[in-house]
Coordinates of C-alpha atoms and ligand atoms in Angstrom, one line a residue:
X1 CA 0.0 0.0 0.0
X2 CA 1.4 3.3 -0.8
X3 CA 0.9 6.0 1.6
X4 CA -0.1 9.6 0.8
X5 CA 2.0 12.6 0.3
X6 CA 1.2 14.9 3.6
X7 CA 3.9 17.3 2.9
X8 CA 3.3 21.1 2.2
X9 CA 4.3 22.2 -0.9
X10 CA 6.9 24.7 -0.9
X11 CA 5.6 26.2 -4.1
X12 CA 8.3 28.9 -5.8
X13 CA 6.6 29.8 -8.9
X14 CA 3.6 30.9 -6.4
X15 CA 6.2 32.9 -4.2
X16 CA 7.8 34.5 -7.8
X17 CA 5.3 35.6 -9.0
X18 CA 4.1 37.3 -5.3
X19 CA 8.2 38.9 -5.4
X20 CA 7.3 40.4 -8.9
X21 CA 4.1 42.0 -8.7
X22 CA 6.0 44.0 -5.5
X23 CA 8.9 44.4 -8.0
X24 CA 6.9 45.6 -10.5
X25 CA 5.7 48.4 -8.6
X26 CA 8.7 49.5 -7.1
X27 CA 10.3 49.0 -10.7
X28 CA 8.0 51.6 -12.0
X29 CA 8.4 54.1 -8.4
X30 CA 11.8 54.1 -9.7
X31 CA 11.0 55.1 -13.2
X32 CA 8.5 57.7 -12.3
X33 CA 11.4 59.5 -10.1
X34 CA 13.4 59.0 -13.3
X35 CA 16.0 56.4 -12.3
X36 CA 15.0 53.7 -14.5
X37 CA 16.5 50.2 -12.9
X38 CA 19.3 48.7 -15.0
X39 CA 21.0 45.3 -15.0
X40 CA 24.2 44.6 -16.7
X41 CA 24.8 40.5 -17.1
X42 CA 28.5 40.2 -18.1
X43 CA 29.5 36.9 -19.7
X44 CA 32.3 35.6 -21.2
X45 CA 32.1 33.0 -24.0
X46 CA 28.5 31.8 -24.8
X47 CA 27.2 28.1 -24.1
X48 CA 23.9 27.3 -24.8
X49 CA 22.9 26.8 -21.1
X50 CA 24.6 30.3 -20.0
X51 CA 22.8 31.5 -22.9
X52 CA 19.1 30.5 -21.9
X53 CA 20.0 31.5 -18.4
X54 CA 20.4 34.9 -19.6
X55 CA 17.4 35.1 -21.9
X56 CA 15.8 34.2 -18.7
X57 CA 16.8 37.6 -16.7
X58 CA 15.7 39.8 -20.0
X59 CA 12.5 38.2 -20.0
X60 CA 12.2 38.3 -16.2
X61 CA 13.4 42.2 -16.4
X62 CA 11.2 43.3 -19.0
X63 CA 8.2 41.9 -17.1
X64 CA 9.2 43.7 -14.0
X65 CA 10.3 47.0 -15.8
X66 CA 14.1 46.5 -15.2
X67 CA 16.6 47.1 -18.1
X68 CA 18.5 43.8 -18.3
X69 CA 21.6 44.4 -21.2
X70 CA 23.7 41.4 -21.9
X71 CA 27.3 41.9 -22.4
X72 CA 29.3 39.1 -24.0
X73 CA 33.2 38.6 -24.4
X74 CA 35.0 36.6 -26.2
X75 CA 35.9 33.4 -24.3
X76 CA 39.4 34.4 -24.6
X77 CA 39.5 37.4 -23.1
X78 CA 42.2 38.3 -20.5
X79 CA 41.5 38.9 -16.8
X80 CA 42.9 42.6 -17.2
X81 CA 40.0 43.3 -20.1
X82 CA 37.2 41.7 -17.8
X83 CA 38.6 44.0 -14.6
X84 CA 38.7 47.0 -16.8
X85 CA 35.2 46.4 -18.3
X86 CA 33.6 46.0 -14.4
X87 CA 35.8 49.0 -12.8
X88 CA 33.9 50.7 -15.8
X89 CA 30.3 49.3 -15.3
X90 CA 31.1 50.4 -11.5
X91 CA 31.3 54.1 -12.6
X92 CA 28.6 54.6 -14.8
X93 CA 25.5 56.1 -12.9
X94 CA 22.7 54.7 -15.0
X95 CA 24.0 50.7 -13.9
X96 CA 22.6 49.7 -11.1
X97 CA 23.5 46.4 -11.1
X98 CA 26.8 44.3 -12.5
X99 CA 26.1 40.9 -12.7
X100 CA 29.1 38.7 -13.8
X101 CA 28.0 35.0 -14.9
X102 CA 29.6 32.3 -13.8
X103 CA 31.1 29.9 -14.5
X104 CA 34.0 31.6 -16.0
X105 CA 36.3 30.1 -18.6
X106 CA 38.9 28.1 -17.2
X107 CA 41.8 30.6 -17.9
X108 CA 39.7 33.3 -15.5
X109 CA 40.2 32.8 -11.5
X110 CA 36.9 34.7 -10.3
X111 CA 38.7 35.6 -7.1
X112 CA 40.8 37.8 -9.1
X113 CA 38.4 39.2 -11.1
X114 CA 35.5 39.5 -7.9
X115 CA 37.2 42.4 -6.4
X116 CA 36.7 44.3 -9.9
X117 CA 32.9 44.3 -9.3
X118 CA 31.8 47.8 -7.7
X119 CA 30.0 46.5 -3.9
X120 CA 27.3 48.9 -4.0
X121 CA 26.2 47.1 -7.6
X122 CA 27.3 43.5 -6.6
X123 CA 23.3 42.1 -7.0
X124 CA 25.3 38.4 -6.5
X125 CA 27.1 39.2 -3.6
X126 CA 30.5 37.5 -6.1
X127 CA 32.9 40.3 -4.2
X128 CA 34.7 38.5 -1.4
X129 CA 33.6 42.0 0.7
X130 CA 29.7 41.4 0.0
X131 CA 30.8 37.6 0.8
X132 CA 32.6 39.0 4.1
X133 CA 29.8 41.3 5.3
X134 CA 27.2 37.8 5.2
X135 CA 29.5 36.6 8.3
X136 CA 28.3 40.0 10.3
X137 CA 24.8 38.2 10.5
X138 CA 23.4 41.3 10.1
X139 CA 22.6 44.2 7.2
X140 CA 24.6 42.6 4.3
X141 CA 24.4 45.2 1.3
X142 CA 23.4 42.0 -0.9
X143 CA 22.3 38.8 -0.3
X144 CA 23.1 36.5 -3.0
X145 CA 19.9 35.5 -5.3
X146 CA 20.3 31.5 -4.6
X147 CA 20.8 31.6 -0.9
X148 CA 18.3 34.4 -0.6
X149 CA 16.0 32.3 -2.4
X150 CA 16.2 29.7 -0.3
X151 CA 15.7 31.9 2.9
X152 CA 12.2 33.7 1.0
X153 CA 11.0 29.6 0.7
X154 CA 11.7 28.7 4.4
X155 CA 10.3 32.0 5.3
X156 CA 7.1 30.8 3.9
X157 CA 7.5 27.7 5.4
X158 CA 5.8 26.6 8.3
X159 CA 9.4 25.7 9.7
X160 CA 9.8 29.9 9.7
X161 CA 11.1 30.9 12.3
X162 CA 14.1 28.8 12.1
X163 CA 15.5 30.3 15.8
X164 CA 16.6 27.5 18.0
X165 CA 15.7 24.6 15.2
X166 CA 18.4 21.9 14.1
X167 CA 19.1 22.8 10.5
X168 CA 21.5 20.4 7.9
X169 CA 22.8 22.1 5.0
X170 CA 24.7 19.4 2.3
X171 CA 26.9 21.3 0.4
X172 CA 29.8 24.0 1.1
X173 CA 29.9 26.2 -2.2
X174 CA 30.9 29.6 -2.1
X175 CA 27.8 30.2 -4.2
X176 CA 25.4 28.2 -2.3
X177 CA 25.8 26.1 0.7
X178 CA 28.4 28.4 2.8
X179 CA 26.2 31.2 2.1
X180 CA 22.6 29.6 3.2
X181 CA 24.7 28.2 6.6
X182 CA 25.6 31.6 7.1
X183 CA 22.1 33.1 6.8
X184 CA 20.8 30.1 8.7
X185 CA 23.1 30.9 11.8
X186 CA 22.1 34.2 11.3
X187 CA 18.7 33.1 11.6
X188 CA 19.8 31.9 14.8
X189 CA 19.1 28.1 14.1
X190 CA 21.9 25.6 14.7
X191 CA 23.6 24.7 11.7
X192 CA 25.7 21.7 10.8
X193 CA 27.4 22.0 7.4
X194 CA 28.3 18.3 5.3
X195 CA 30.0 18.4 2.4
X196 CA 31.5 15.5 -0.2
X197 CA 33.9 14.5 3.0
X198 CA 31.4 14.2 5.6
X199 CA 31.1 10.6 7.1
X200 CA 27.8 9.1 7.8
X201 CA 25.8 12.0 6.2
X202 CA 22.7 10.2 7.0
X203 CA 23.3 10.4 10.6
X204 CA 23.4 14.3 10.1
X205 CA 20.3 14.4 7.7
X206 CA 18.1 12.5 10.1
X207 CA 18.9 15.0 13.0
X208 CA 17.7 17.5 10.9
X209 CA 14.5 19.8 11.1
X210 CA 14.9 22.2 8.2
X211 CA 17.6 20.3 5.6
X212 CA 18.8 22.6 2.5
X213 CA 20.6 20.2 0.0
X214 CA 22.7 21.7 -2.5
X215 CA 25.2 19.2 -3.8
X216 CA 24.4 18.6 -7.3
X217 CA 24.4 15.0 -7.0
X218 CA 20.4 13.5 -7.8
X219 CA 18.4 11.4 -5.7
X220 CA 21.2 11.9 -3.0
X221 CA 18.6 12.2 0.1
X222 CA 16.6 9.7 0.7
X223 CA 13.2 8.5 2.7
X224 CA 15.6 6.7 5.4
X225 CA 17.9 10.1 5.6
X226 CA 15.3 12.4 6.4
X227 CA 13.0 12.2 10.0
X228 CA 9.4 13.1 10.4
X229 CA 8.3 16.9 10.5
X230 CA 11.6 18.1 8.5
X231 CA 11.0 21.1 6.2
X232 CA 13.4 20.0 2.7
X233 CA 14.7 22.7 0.5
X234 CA 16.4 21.0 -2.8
X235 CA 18.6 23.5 -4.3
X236 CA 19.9 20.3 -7.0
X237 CA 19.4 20.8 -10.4
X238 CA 21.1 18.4 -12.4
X239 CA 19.7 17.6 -16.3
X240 CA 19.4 13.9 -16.5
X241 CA 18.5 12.3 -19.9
X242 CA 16.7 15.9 -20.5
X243 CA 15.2 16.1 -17.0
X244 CA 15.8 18.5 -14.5
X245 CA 16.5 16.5 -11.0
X246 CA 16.9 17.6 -8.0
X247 CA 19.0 16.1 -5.1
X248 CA 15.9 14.8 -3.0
X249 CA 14.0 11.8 -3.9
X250 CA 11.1 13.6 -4.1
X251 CA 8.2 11.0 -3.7
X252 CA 9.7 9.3 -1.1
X253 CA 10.8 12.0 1.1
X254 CA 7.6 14.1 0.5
X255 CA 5.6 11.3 2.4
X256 CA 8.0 12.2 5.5
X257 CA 8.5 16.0 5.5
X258 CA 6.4 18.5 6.6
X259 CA 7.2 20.6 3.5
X260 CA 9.3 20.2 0.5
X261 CA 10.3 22.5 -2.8
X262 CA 9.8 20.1 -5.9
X263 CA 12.0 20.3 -8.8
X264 CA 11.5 22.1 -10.9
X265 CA 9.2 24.7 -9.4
X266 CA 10.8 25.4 -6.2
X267 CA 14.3 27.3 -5.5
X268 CA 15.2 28.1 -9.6
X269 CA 12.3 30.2 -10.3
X270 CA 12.9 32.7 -7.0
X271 CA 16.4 33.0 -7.9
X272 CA 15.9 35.2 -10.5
X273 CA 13.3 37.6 -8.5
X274 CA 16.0 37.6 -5.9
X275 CA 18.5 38.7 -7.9
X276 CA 15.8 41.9 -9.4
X277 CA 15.2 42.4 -6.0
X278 CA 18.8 43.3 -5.1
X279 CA 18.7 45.3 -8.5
X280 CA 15.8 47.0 -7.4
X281 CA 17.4 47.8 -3.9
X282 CA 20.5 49.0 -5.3
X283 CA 18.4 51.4 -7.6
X284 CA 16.7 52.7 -4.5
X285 CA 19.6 53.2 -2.5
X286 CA 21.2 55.6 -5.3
Ligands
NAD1 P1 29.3 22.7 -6.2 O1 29.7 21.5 -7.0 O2 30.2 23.9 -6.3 O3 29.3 22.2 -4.7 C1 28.7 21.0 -4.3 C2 28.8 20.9 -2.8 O4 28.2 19.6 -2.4 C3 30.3 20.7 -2.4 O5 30.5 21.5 -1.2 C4 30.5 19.2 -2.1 O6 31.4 19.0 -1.0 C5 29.1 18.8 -1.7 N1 28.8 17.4 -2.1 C6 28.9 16.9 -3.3 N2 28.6 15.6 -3.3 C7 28.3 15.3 -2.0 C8 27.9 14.1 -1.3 N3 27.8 12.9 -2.0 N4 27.6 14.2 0.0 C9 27.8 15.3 0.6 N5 28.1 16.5 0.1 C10 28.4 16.5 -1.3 O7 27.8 23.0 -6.6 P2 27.0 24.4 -6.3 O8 27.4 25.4 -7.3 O9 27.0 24.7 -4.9 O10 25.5 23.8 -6.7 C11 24.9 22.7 -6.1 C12 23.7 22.3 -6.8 O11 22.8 23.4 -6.8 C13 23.9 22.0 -8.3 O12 23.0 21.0 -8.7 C14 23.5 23.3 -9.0 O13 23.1 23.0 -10.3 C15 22.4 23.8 -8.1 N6 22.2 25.2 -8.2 C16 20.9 25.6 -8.3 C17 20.6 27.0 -8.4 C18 19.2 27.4 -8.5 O14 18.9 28.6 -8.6 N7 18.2 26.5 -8.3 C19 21.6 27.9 -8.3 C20 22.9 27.5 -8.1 C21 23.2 26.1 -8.1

């Protein structure tokens, strides 16, 4: 006998399209005071996947009344070229936001090039002093658009507030997992961190009461990793055989938790409106 789903669903294209409609209006506050919001994505090289992510923010943008212009390089351009063309996005007064796409070609160390990337227009947080200011636990300048996401879907979780709760984040990226454990501590829950040399992940996963899995590795949680009541948010999103997977087993681990974010449909979508919403309050703060 199969039982029945009793999860909540953590439902991010709901929550996007909330985030815009506010954007929207604040987008066009903005325009009316005549400082139009702008977006500059800076890529370097074009894949087809980098590509479609972009065409993503323009259509996102144009919905929400943000200018979103995508600059491309060549993918052999030098690391002194890319730091000139962000020290010059930094200056210009109509940019409210830099946005430099990642990953970079293999030549490019973003560590290097990060610092280039004016702080006050850093929508990504990528500048190891946005990064920095996340460890204060308090008033970052930008909170980057995949752990911010992650924070907006456990905010309208029933798990919200996290204060005092157990919570498991798999994965250490700079991007993602460091990131959410930061915000998470800063939520004053009590964080463990596992990454690809934890021992016994399982034994961390079960203790867990929210759990944010970001490892890029599908189907890595499942039913017997994951304890009664836990709220699940599944950054994953790896294409296999043209399917987007995340890194829960969904079906089986929605018949445990309290609430889950599918995938697709949960963290992707509000990345993007977090990312317009840092444009947005970089445009206000000018
Ligand atoms: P990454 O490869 O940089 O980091 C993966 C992390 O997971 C590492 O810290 C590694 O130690 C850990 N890990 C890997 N395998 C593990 C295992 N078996 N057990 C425990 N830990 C393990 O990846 P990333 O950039 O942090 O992205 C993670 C996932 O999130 C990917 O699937 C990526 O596509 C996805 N992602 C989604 C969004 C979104 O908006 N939805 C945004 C960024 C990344």
């Amino acid at each position: 006998m199969q039982l029945e789903t009793t999860a909540t669903l953590l439902d991010g294209r709901a929550l996007a399209r909330e985030l815009t409609a506010d954007l929207t209006r604040r987008a066009e506050r903005l325009r009316e005071a005549g400082n139009a919001p702008r977006l500059v994505v800076e890529m370097v090289g074009e894949d087809e996947s980098s590509l479609a992510y972009a065409r993503s923010l323009l259509k996102l943008g144009a919905k929400i009344g943000i200018e979103v212009d995508l600059e491309q390089m060549s993918a052999d351009a030098t690391e002194e070229r890319l730091k000139r063309r962000l020290r010059v996005l930094g200056e210009d007064p109509s940019i409210h936001g830099v946005l430099l796409h990642q990953p970079l070609p293999r030549h490019l160390r973003i560590e290097r090039i990060a610092p280039s990337i004016s702080e006050q227009k850093d929508v990504d947080a990528t500048n190891p002093a946005n990064q920095g200011r996340l460890a204060y636990g308090h008033d970052p300048l930008f909170v980057p658009a995949t752990p911010q996401a992650v924070m907006l879907l456990l905010e309208a979780s029933p798990a919200w507030p996290v204060r005092g709760k157990r919570a498991v984040v798999v994965g250490r990226s700079v991007v993602v997992g460091l990131p959410v454990s930061l915000l998470l501590l800063a939520a004053d829950a009590t964080v463990t961190t596992c990454h690809i040399a934890t021992t016994d992940l399982a034994r961390h996963t079960r203790e867990a009461e929210v759990l944010v899995v970001a490892a890029g590795v599908p189907g890595l949680i499942t039913a017997q990793m994951v304890s009664p009541g836990v709220t699940v948010v599944d950054v994953g999103t790896t294409v296999v055989k043209s399917v987007l997977k995340g890194d829960v087993a969904y079906e089986e681990v929605a018949r445990i938790a309290a609430a889950i974010t599918p995938v697709p449909g949960g963290v992707g979508p509000v990345t993007n409106v977090a990312l317009m919403r840092n444009v947005i309050a970089a445009a206000e703060r000018t």
